[in-house]
């Protein structure tokens, strides 16, 4: 299966990656090669097989609905690129 | 010299008063300083290590000790450590100081060990050669021209060069076992759910597992005793009691049934590696083990299946890196979406971006069933192959990697060639099984090869026992590379 430069641009946008023209060309080549490898999966019949998302089909555990975490806003925001008055700052979204 | 001793021997030496924890810590810190040419470490914290060592010396004199009391170690830079940088080998986290400790870090601290620093690794654990690190490649102590393997390449090189008695690592598709094999040390990947993932920077959440890189299987058992067991902070941690892994190390192996999957001995394996593995298996026959031929018929799609599931989970996990709450943020941007894009494009390296692209593609509308669901169906077939094989045998054996260490730069431009390195390791992660790599000799150019021992789910005790008995009969694990003996 090969991908086109147009596919690459679309996927890069979904993944929120800015890519240059050279990168588009490189990704088009390498992703096509990787997808060729991945396409070997299609040789095996998996009709009726249940998909397995975790080893031993482990599901997520339930816990009691009670507060277990304390507020650590200051510690967490100390490592943020830009904060003011306890809020994370980002470029303006709405005018 | 203390650095030629195993963790178990150092623990005995500390208790006998042959040396103090402070002396031991100084010794390893000076080795780290002497051997910066390996580029095995990203962060060293000598000051804090020495303070902790003095505290542990107090404990040692008061007898409240365990086997790890006063023992220095290195953590792979994927484990969150409070008050010390956790970069994950990436520019994206080059300024990240975690506000908390990973459970593995916390448990090893409680056990009395001393953090010397953090080891270099492939960026976000994506790689098999340690060449994708933002901090530059790690060199293999057996030959500086070849790779140490990856992604826990810094941990493996550091233990092989005896810069630390042991190190931690993580294994998503082979990242503990393959570098252990390529550096001539012991590396254990526990069963999925055995060791907590809390505080480990996530790569592929249904595959990631933490484990030790050590000189011997006995050392791995000691470390596993400290880190295994239920943790309510990890939603897939299994609530089952962990046994004492050192208690069964010496169990007799007569009558052991060793399964040899014919797929592990196929044409892709280097002749010299194949010979070394055959010799290792003969050692087991001498110990009274029986050999049984088994099949893993779907193992040929292990790599394709892994390279859908791992990147898919990675693309989702790595969406958290947006330059808002922590880590790198681009200097210049127009609006919020542009900030995300510039931050991610500048913060991530080439291989990480490639995997995010593959994963995003596999999960995108129109391809989800053909790739992601298909891979999950194959994952079940691969896991069932192992279950069937284990009906006939106790452990499976083969080479850990198809070749010994390859030259730096040989595969970095060819992702598919690089991915094929993990052909024997990543189906084990897909099935969630425990496995260990132990040193099994050297090829003609003096590079080590690893014997891969795979166990039943949650049967770490058995593979540690099987590995330990081999290490009683052989001394491959005690070999130290030229230039690192003194």
PDB file of N, CA and C in Angstrom, chain A residues 17-94:
ATOM      1  N   UNK A  17       1.409  18.125  13.359  1.00  0.00           N
ATOM      2  CA  UNK A  17       2.825  18.273  13.031  1.00  0.00           C
ATOM      3  C   UNK A  17       2.954  19.192  11.829  1.00  0.00           C
ATOM      4  N   UNK A  18       3.891  20.123  11.924  1.00  0.00           N
ATOM      5  CA  UNK A  18       4.193  21.047  10.850  1.00  0.00           C
ATOM      6  C   UNK A  18       5.245  20.363   9.998  1.00  0.00           C
ATOM      7  N   UNK A  19       5.016  20.129   8.712  1.00  0.00           N
ATOM      8  CA  UNK A  19       6.085  19.462   7.969  1.00  0.00           C
ATOM      9  C   UNK A  19       6.488  20.217   6.713  1.00  0.00           C
ATOM     10  N   UNK A  20       7.779  20.147   6.439  1.00  0.00           N
ATOM     11  CA  UNK A  20       8.340  20.848   5.286  1.00  0.00           C
ATOM     12  C   UNK A  20       8.138  19.994   4.030  1.00  0.00           C
ATOM     13  N   UNK A  21       8.376  20.601   2.878  1.00  0.00           N
ATOM     14  CA  UNK A  21       8.243  19.884   1.612  1.00  0.00           C
ATOM     15  C   UNK A  21       9.164  18.652   1.580  1.00  0.00           C
ATOM     16  N   UNK A  22      10.397  18.813   2.065  1.00  0.00           N
ATOM     17  CA  UNK A  22      11.346  17.685   2.087  1.00  0.00           C
ATOM     18  C   UNK A  22      10.805  16.569   2.977  1.00  0.00           C
ATOM     19  N   UNK A  23      10.252  16.949   4.129  1.00  0.00           N
ATOM     20  CA  UNK A  23       9.707  15.934   5.034  1.00  0.00           C
ATOM     21  C   UNK A  23       8.512  15.209   4.414  1.00  0.00           C
ATOM     22  N   UNK A  24       7.700  15.948   3.665  1.00  0.00           N
ATOM     23  CA  UNK A  24       6.567  15.310   2.982  1.00  0.00           C
ATOM     24  C   UNK A  24       7.078  14.215   2.050  1.00  0.00           C
ATOM     25  N   UNK A  25       8.127  14.558   1.296  1.00  0.00           N
ATOM     26  CA  UNK A  25       8.685  13.575   0.362  1.00  0.00           C
ATOM     27  C   UNK A  25       9.268  12.359   1.095  1.00  0.00           C
ATOM     28  N   UNK A  26      10.015  12.652   2.180  1.00  0.00           N
ATOM     29  CA  UNK A  26      10.599  11.546   2.957  1.00  0.00           C
ATOM     30  C   UNK A  26       9.538  10.650   3.582  1.00  0.00           C
ATOM     31  N   UNK A  27       8.554  11.269   4.203  1.00  0.00           N
ATOM     32  CA  UNK A  27       7.480  10.492   4.841  1.00  0.00           C
ATOM     33  C   UNK A  27       6.713   9.664   3.800  1.00  0.00           C
ATOM     34  N   UNK A  28       6.488  10.232   2.625  1.00  0.00           N
ATOM     35  CA  UNK A  28       5.761   9.509   1.585  1.00  0.00           C
ATOM     36  C   UNK A  28       6.497   8.208   1.250  1.00  0.00           C
ATOM     37  N   UNK A  29       7.831   8.315   1.138  1.00  0.00           N
ATOM     38  CA  UNK A  29       8.636   7.125   0.827  1.00  0.00           C
ATOM     39  C   UNK A  29       8.666   6.121   1.979  1.00  0.00           C
ATOM     40  N   UNK A  30       9.029   6.603   3.185  1.00  0.00           N
ATOM     41  CA  UNK A  30       9.221   5.654   4.286  1.00  0.00           C
ATOM     42  C   UNK A  30       7.892   5.078   4.757  1.00  0.00           C
ATOM     43  N   UNK A  31       6.854   5.894   4.826  1.00  0.00           N
ATOM     44  CA  UNK A  31       5.567   5.347   5.271  1.00  0.00           C
ATOM     45  C   UNK A  31       5.051   4.295   4.286  1.00  0.00           C
ATOM     46  N   UNK A  32       5.277   4.515   2.990  1.00  0.00           N
ATOM     47  CA  UNK A  32       4.857   3.513   2.007  1.00  0.00           C
ATOM     48  C   UNK A  32       5.590   2.197   2.241  1.00  0.00           C
ATOM     49  N   UNK A  33       6.891   2.301   2.551  1.00  0.00           N
ATOM     50  CA  UNK A  33       7.681   1.075   2.810  1.00  0.00           C
ATOM     51  C   UNK A  33       7.198   0.376   4.076  1.00  0.00           C
ATOM     52  N   UNK A  34       6.911   1.160   5.106  1.00  0.00           N
ATOM     53  CA  UNK A  34       6.447   0.563   6.367  1.00  0.00           C
ATOM     54  C   UNK A  34       5.071  -0.081   6.159  1.00  0.00           C
ATOM     55  N   UNK A  35       4.225   0.593   5.377  1.00  0.00           N
ATOM     56  CA  UNK A  35       2.896   0.021   5.130  1.00  0.00           C
ATOM     57  C   UNK A  35       2.987  -1.262   4.296  1.00  0.00           C
ATOM     58  N   UNK A  36       3.999  -1.354   3.429  1.00  0.00           N
ATOM     59  CA  UNK A  36       4.219  -2.611   2.691  1.00  0.00           C
ATOM     60  C   UNK A  36       4.500  -3.742   3.678  1.00  0.00           C
ATOM     61  N   UNK A  37       5.324  -3.442   4.686  1.00  0.00           N
ATOM     62  CA  UNK A  37       5.648  -4.425   5.717  1.00  0.00           C
ATOM     63  C   UNK A  37       4.380  -4.798   6.489  1.00  0.00           C
ATOM     64  N   UNK A  38       3.645  -3.765   6.888  1.00  0.00           N
ATOM     65  CA  UNK A  38       2.447  -3.953   7.699  1.00  0.00           C
ATOM     66  C   UNK A  38       1.384  -4.747   6.921  1.00  0.00           C
ATOM     67  N   UNK A  39       1.357  -4.577   5.614  1.00  0.00           N
ATOM     68  CA  UNK A  39       0.338  -5.245   4.805  1.00  0.00           C
ATOM     69  C   UNK A  39       0.471  -6.760   4.770  1.00  0.00           C
ATOM     70  N   UNK A  40       1.613  -7.284   5.274  1.00  0.00           N
ATOM     71  CA  UNK A  40       1.728  -8.756   5.397  1.00  0.00           C
ATOM     72  C   UNK A  40       0.636  -9.307   6.303  1.00  0.00           C
ATOM     73  N   UNK A  41       0.069  -8.436   7.147  1.00  0.00           N
ATOM     74  CA  UNK A  41      -1.028  -8.850   8.036  1.00  0.00           C
ATOM     75  C   UNK A  41      -2.221  -9.384   7.242  1.00  0.00           C
ATOM     76  N   UNK A  42      -2.398  -8.817   6.045  1.00  0.00           N
ATOM     77  CA  UNK A  42      -3.598  -9.179   5.279  1.00  0.00           C
ATOM     78  C   UNK A  42      -3.545 -10.619   4.764  1.00  0.00           C
ATOM     79  N   UNK A  43      -2.344 -11.238   4.799  1.00  0.00           N
ATOM     80  CA  UNK A  43      -2.216 -12.623   4.315  1.00  0.00           C
ATOM     81  C   UNK A  43      -2.882 -13.625   5.251  1.00  0.00           C
ATOM     82  N   UNK A  44      -3.158 -13.216   6.468  1.00  0.00           N
ATOM     83  CA  UNK A  44      -3.692 -14.172   7.437  1.00  0.00           C
ATOM     84  C   UNK A  44      -5.180 -13.936   7.663  1.00  0.00           C
ATOM     85  N   UNK A  45      -5.927 -15.024   7.576  1.00  0.00           N
ATOM     86  CA  UNK A  45      -7.376 -14.956   7.737  1.00  0.00           C
ATOM     87  C   UNK A  45      -7.717 -14.774   9.215  1.00  0.00           C
ATOM     88  N   UNK A  46      -8.418 -13.698   9.532  1.00  0.00           N
ATOM     89  CA  UNK A  46      -8.764 -13.452  10.941  1.00  0.00           C
ATOM     90  C   UNK A  46     -10.276 -13.377  11.129  1.00  0.00           C
ATOM     91  N   UNK A  47     -11.030 -13.964  10.165  1.00  0.00           N
ATOM     92  CA  UNK A  47     -12.491 -13.944  10.296  1.00  0.00           C
ATOM     93  C   UNK A  47     -12.917 -14.614  11.601  1.00  0.00           C
ATOM     94  N   UNK A  48     -13.765 -13.950  12.337  1.00  0.00           N
ATOM     95  CA  UNK A  48     -14.301 -14.536  13.562  1.00  0.00           C
ATOM     96  C   UNK A  48     -13.375 -14.432  14.769  1.00  0.00           C
ATOM     97  N   UNK A  49     -12.180 -13.851  14.573  1.00  0.00           N
ATOM     98  CA  UNK A  49     -11.262 -13.694  15.719  1.00  0.00           C
ATOM     99  C   UNK A  49     -11.635 -12.419  16.471  1.00  0.00           C
ATOM    100  N   UNK A  50     -11.701 -12.538  17.788  1.00  0.00           N
ATOM    101  CA  UNK A  50     -12.033 -11.385  18.622  1.00  0.00           C
ATOM    102  C   UNK A  50     -10.777 -10.499  18.778  1.00  0.00           C
ATOM    103  N   UNK A  51     -10.865  -9.194  18.514  1.00  0.00           N
ATOM    104  CA  UNK A  51      -9.682  -8.341  18.695  1.00  0.00           C
ATOM    105  C   UNK A  51      -9.198  -8.375  20.150  1.00  0.00           C
ATOM    106  N   UNK A  52      -7.874  -8.315  20.353  1.00  0.00           N
ATOM    107  CA  UNK A  52      -7.312  -8.359  21.708  1.00  0.00           C
ATOM    108  C   UNK A  52      -6.609  -7.036  21.982  1.00  0.00           C
ATOM    109  N   UNK A  53      -7.121  -6.299  22.956  1.00  0.00           N
ATOM    110  CA  UNK A  53      -6.532  -4.980  23.205  1.00  0.00           C
ATOM    111  C   UNK A  53      -5.523  -4.999  24.337  1.00  0.00           C
ATOM    112  N   UNK A  54      -5.602  -6.012  25.201  1.00  0.00           N
ATOM    113  CA  UNK A  54      -4.661  -6.113  26.313  1.00  0.00           C
ATOM    114  C   UNK A  54      -4.267  -7.564  26.517  1.00  0.00           C
ATOM    115  N   UNK A  55      -3.015  -7.796  26.988  1.00  0.00           N
ATOM    116  CA  UNK A  55      -2.647  -9.169  27.346  1.00  0.00           C
ATOM    117  C   UNK A  55      -3.641  -9.694  28.383  1.00  0.00           C
ATOM    118  N   UNK A  56      -4.014 -10.946  28.254  1.00  0.00           N
ATOM    119  CA  UNK A  56      -4.961 -11.579  29.191  1.00  0.00           C
ATOM    120  C   UNK A  56      -6.300 -10.835  29.240  1.00  0.00           C
ATOM    121  N   UNK A  57      -6.567 -10.034  28.189  1.00  0.00           N
ATOM    122  CA  UNK A  57      -7.806  -9.265  28.123  1.00  0.00           C
ATOM    123  C   UNK A  57      -8.093  -8.478  29.400  1.00  0.00           C
ATOM    124  N   UNK A  58      -7.020  -7.992  30.011  1.00  0.00           N
ATOM    125  CA  UNK A  58      -7.186  -7.230  31.254  1.00  0.00           C
ATOM    126  C   UNK A  58      -8.006  -5.979  30.984  1.00  0.00           C
ATOM    127  N   UNK A  59      -9.043  -5.804  31.745  1.00  0.00           N
ATOM    128  CA  UNK A  59      -9.837  -4.592  31.626  1.00  0.00           C
ATOM    129  C   UNK A  59      -9.396  -3.599  32.671  1.00  0.00           C
ATOM    130  N   UNK A  60      -9.978  -2.420  32.637  1.00  0.00           N
ATOM    131  CA  UNK A  60      -9.616  -1.432  33.645  1.00  0.00           C
ATOM    132  C   UNK A  60     -10.358  -1.733  34.941  1.00  0.00           C
ATOM    133  N   UNK A  61      -9.661  -1.521  36.044  1.00  0.00           N
ATOM    134  CA  UNK A  61     -10.229  -1.762  37.361  1.00  0.00           C
ATOM    135  C   UNK A  61     -11.157  -0.622  37.753  1.00  0.00           C
ATOM    136  N   UNK A  62     -12.189  -0.927  38.530  1.00  0.00           N
ATOM    137  CA  UNK A  62     -13.053   0.122  39.072  1.00  0.00           C
ATOM    138  C   UNK A  62     -12.524   0.476  40.458  1.00  0.00           C
ATOM    139  N   UNK A  63     -12.744   1.713  40.850  1.00  0.00           N
ATOM    140  CA  UNK A  63     -12.363   2.076  42.221  1.00  0.00           C
ATOM    141  C   UNK A  63     -13.520   2.828  42.857  1.00  0.00           C
ATOM    142  N   UNK A  64     -13.478   2.943  44.168  1.00  0.00           N
ATOM    143  CA  UNK A  64     -14.527   3.664  44.881  1.00  0.00           C
ATOM    144  C   UNK A  64     -14.506   5.128  44.451  1.00  0.00           C
ATOM    145  N   UNK A  65     -15.671   5.726  44.357  1.00  0.00           N
ATOM    146  CA  UNK A  65     -15.780   7.110  43.902  1.00  0.00           C
ATOM    147  C   UNK A  65     -15.540   8.069  45.069  1.00  0.00           C
ATOM    148  N   UNK A  66     -14.263   8.179  45.435  1.00  0.00           N
ATOM    149  CA  UNK A  66     -13.942   9.129  46.499  1.00  0.00           C
ATOM    150  C   UNK A  66     -12.665   9.889  46.149  1.00  0.00           C
ATOM    151  N   UNK A  67     -12.491  11.036  46.777  1.00  0.00           N
ATOM    152  CA  UNK A  67     -11.341  11.887  46.477  1.00  0.00           C
ATOM    153  C   UNK A  67     -10.069  11.243  47.017  1.00  0.00           C
ATOM    154  N   UNK A  68      -9.090  11.038  46.144  1.00  0.00           N
ATOM    155  CA  UNK A  68      -7.838  10.424  46.594  1.00  0.00           C
ATOM    156  C   UNK A  68      -6.642  11.349  46.360  1.00  0.00           C
ATOM    157  N   UNK A  69      -6.840  12.374  45.545  1.00  0.00           N
ATOM    158  CA  UNK A  69      -5.722  13.257  45.222  1.00  0.00           C
ATOM    159  C   UNK A  69      -5.895  14.602  45.922  1.00  0.00           C
ATOM    160  N   UNK A  70      -4.786  15.164  46.365  1.00  0.00           N
ATOM    161  CA  UNK A  70      -4.849  16.504  46.935  1.00  0.00           C
ATOM    162  C   UNK A  70      -4.520  17.516  45.839  1.00  0.00           C
ATOM    163  N   UNK A  71      -4.874  18.762  46.082  1.00  0.00           N
ATOM    164  CA  UNK A  71      -4.608  19.805  45.098  1.00  0.00           C
ATOM    165  C   UNK A  71      -3.114  20.143  45.078  1.00  0.00           C
ATOM    166  N   UNK A  72      -2.487  19.958  43.922  1.00  0.00           N
ATOM    167  CA  UNK A  72      -1.052  20.276  43.820  1.00  0.00           C
ATOM    168  C   UNK A  72      -0.809  21.256  42.690  1.00  0.00           C
ATOM    169  N   UNK A  73      -1.763  22.152  42.509  1.00  0.00           N
ATOM    170  CA  UNK A  73      -1.695  23.066  41.385  1.00  0.00           C
ATOM    171  C   UNK A  73      -0.350  23.795  41.288  1.00  0.00           C
ATOM    172  N   UNK A  74       0.143  24.289  42.422  1.00  0.00           N
ATOM    173  CA  UNK A  74       1.391  25.049  42.362  1.00  0.00           C
ATOM    174  C   UNK A  74       2.571  24.208  41.877  1.00  0.00           C
ATOM    175  N   UNK A  75       2.659  22.999  42.414  1.00  0.00           N
ATOM    176  CA  UNK A  75       3.762  22.124  42.001  1.00  0.00           C
ATOM    177  C   UNK A  75       3.664  21.817  40.514  1.00  0.00           C
ATOM    178  N   UNK A  76       2.453  21.559  40.043  1.00  0.00           N
ATOM    179  CA  UNK A  76       2.273  21.189  38.640  1.00  0.00           C
ATOM    180  C   UNK A  76       2.511  22.387  37.715  1.00  0.00           C
ATOM    181  N   UNK A  77       2.105  23.580  38.171  1.00  0.00           N
ATOM    182  CA  UNK A  77       2.239  24.741  37.285  1.00  0.00           C
ATOM    183  C   UNK A  77       3.645  25.327  37.288  1.00  0.00           C
ATOM    184  N   UNK A  78       4.440  24.926  38.266  1.00  0.00           N
ATOM    185  CA  UNK A  78       5.807  25.422  38.317  1.00  0.00           C
ATOM    186  C   UNK A  78       6.597  25.039  37.064  1.00  0.00           C
ATOM    187  N   UNK A  79       6.218  23.921  36.459  1.00  0.00           N
ATOM    188  CA  UNK A  79       6.977  23.435  35.305  1.00  0.00           C
ATOM    189  C   UNK A  79       6.308  23.794  33.979  1.00  0.00           C
ATOM    190  N   UNK A  80       5.265  24.617  34.029  1.00  0.00           N
ATOM    191  CA  UNK A  80       4.553  24.982  32.797  1.00  0.00           C
ATOM    192  C   UNK A  80       5.274  26.115  32.082  1.00  0.00           C
ATOM    193  N   UNK A  81       5.199  26.137  30.733  1.00  0.00           N
ATOM    194  CA  UNK A  81       5.879  27.195  29.977  1.00  0.00           C
ATOM    195  C   UNK A  81       5.353  28.602  30.305  1.00  0.00           C
ATOM    196  N   UNK A  82       4.053  28.736  30.530  1.00  0.00           N
ATOM    197  CA  UNK A  82       3.493  30.068  30.732  1.00  0.00           C
ATOM    198  C   UNK A  82       2.221  29.997  31.574  1.00  0.00           C
ATOM    199  N   UNK A  83       2.265  30.545  32.776  1.00  0.00           N
ATOM    200  CA  UNK A  83       1.067  30.561  33.636  1.00  0.00           C
ATOM    201  C   UNK A  83       0.887  31.950  34.242  1.00  0.00           C
ATOM    202  N   UNK A  84      -0.358  32.259  34.587  1.00  0.00           N
ATOM    203  CA  UNK A  84      -0.641  33.513  35.272  1.00  0.00           C
ATOM    204  C   UNK A  84      -1.847  33.307  36.166  1.00  0.00           C
ATOM    205  N   UNK A  85      -1.741  33.677  37.408  1.00  0.00           N
ATOM    206  CA  UNK A  85      -2.831  33.555  38.386  1.00  0.00           C
ATOM    207  C   UNK A  85      -3.451  32.158  38.381  1.00  0.00           C
ATOM    208  N   UNK A  86      -2.611  31.155  38.330  1.00  0.00           N
ATOM    209  CA  UNK A  86      -3.112  29.781  38.405  1.00  0.00           C
ATOM    210  C   UNK A  86      -3.692  29.244  37.107  1.00  0.00           C
ATOM    211  N   UNK A  87      -3.542  30.012  36.018  1.00  0.00           N
ATOM    212  CA  UNK A  87      -4.100  29.550  34.733  1.00  0.00           C
ATOM    213  C   UNK A  87      -2.974  29.340  33.717  1.00  0.00           C
ATOM    214  N   UNK A  88      -3.151  28.327  32.856  1.00  0.00           N
ATOM    215  CA  UNK A  88      -2.193  28.094  31.768  1.00  0.00           C
ATOM    216  C   UNK A  88      -2.483  29.087  30.649  1.00  0.00           C
ATOM    217  N   UNK A  89      -1.460  29.756  30.181  1.00  0.00           N
ATOM    218  CA  UNK A  89      -1.674  30.733  29.111  1.00  0.00           C
ATOM    219  C   UNK A  89      -1.377  30.128  27.741  1.00  0.00           C
ATOM    220  N   UNK A  90      -2.285  30.386  26.788  1.00  0.00           N
ATOM    221  CA  UNK A  90      -2.098  29.964  25.396  1.00  0.00           C
ATOM    222  C   UNK A  90      -2.491  31.139  24.501  1.00  0.00           C
ATOM    223  N   UNK A  91      -2.092  31.119  23.223  1.00  0.00           N
ATOM    224  CA  UNK A  91      -2.514  32.214  22.336  1.00  0.00           C
ATOM    225  C   UNK A  91      -4.042  32.332  22.297  1.00  0.00           C
ATOM    226  N   UNK A  92      -4.496  33.528  22.039  1.00  0.00           N
ATOM    227  CA  UNK A  92      -5.933  33.816  22.014  1.00  0.00           C
ATOM    228  C   UNK A  92      -6.664  32.886  21.041  1.00  0.00           C
ATOM    229  N   UNK A  93      -7.768  32.282  21.496  1.00  0.00           N
ATOM    230  CA  UNK A  93      -8.527  31.363  20.657  1.00  0.00           C
ATOM    231  C   UNK A  93      -9.736  32.070  20.040  1.00  0.00           C
ATOM    232  N   UNK A  94     -10.405  32.915  20.814  1.00  0.00           N
ATOM    233  CA  UNK A  94     -11.588  33.645  20.325  1.00  0.00           C
ATOM    234  C   UNK A  94     -11.289  35.138  20.297  1.00  0.00           C
TER     235      UNK A  94
END
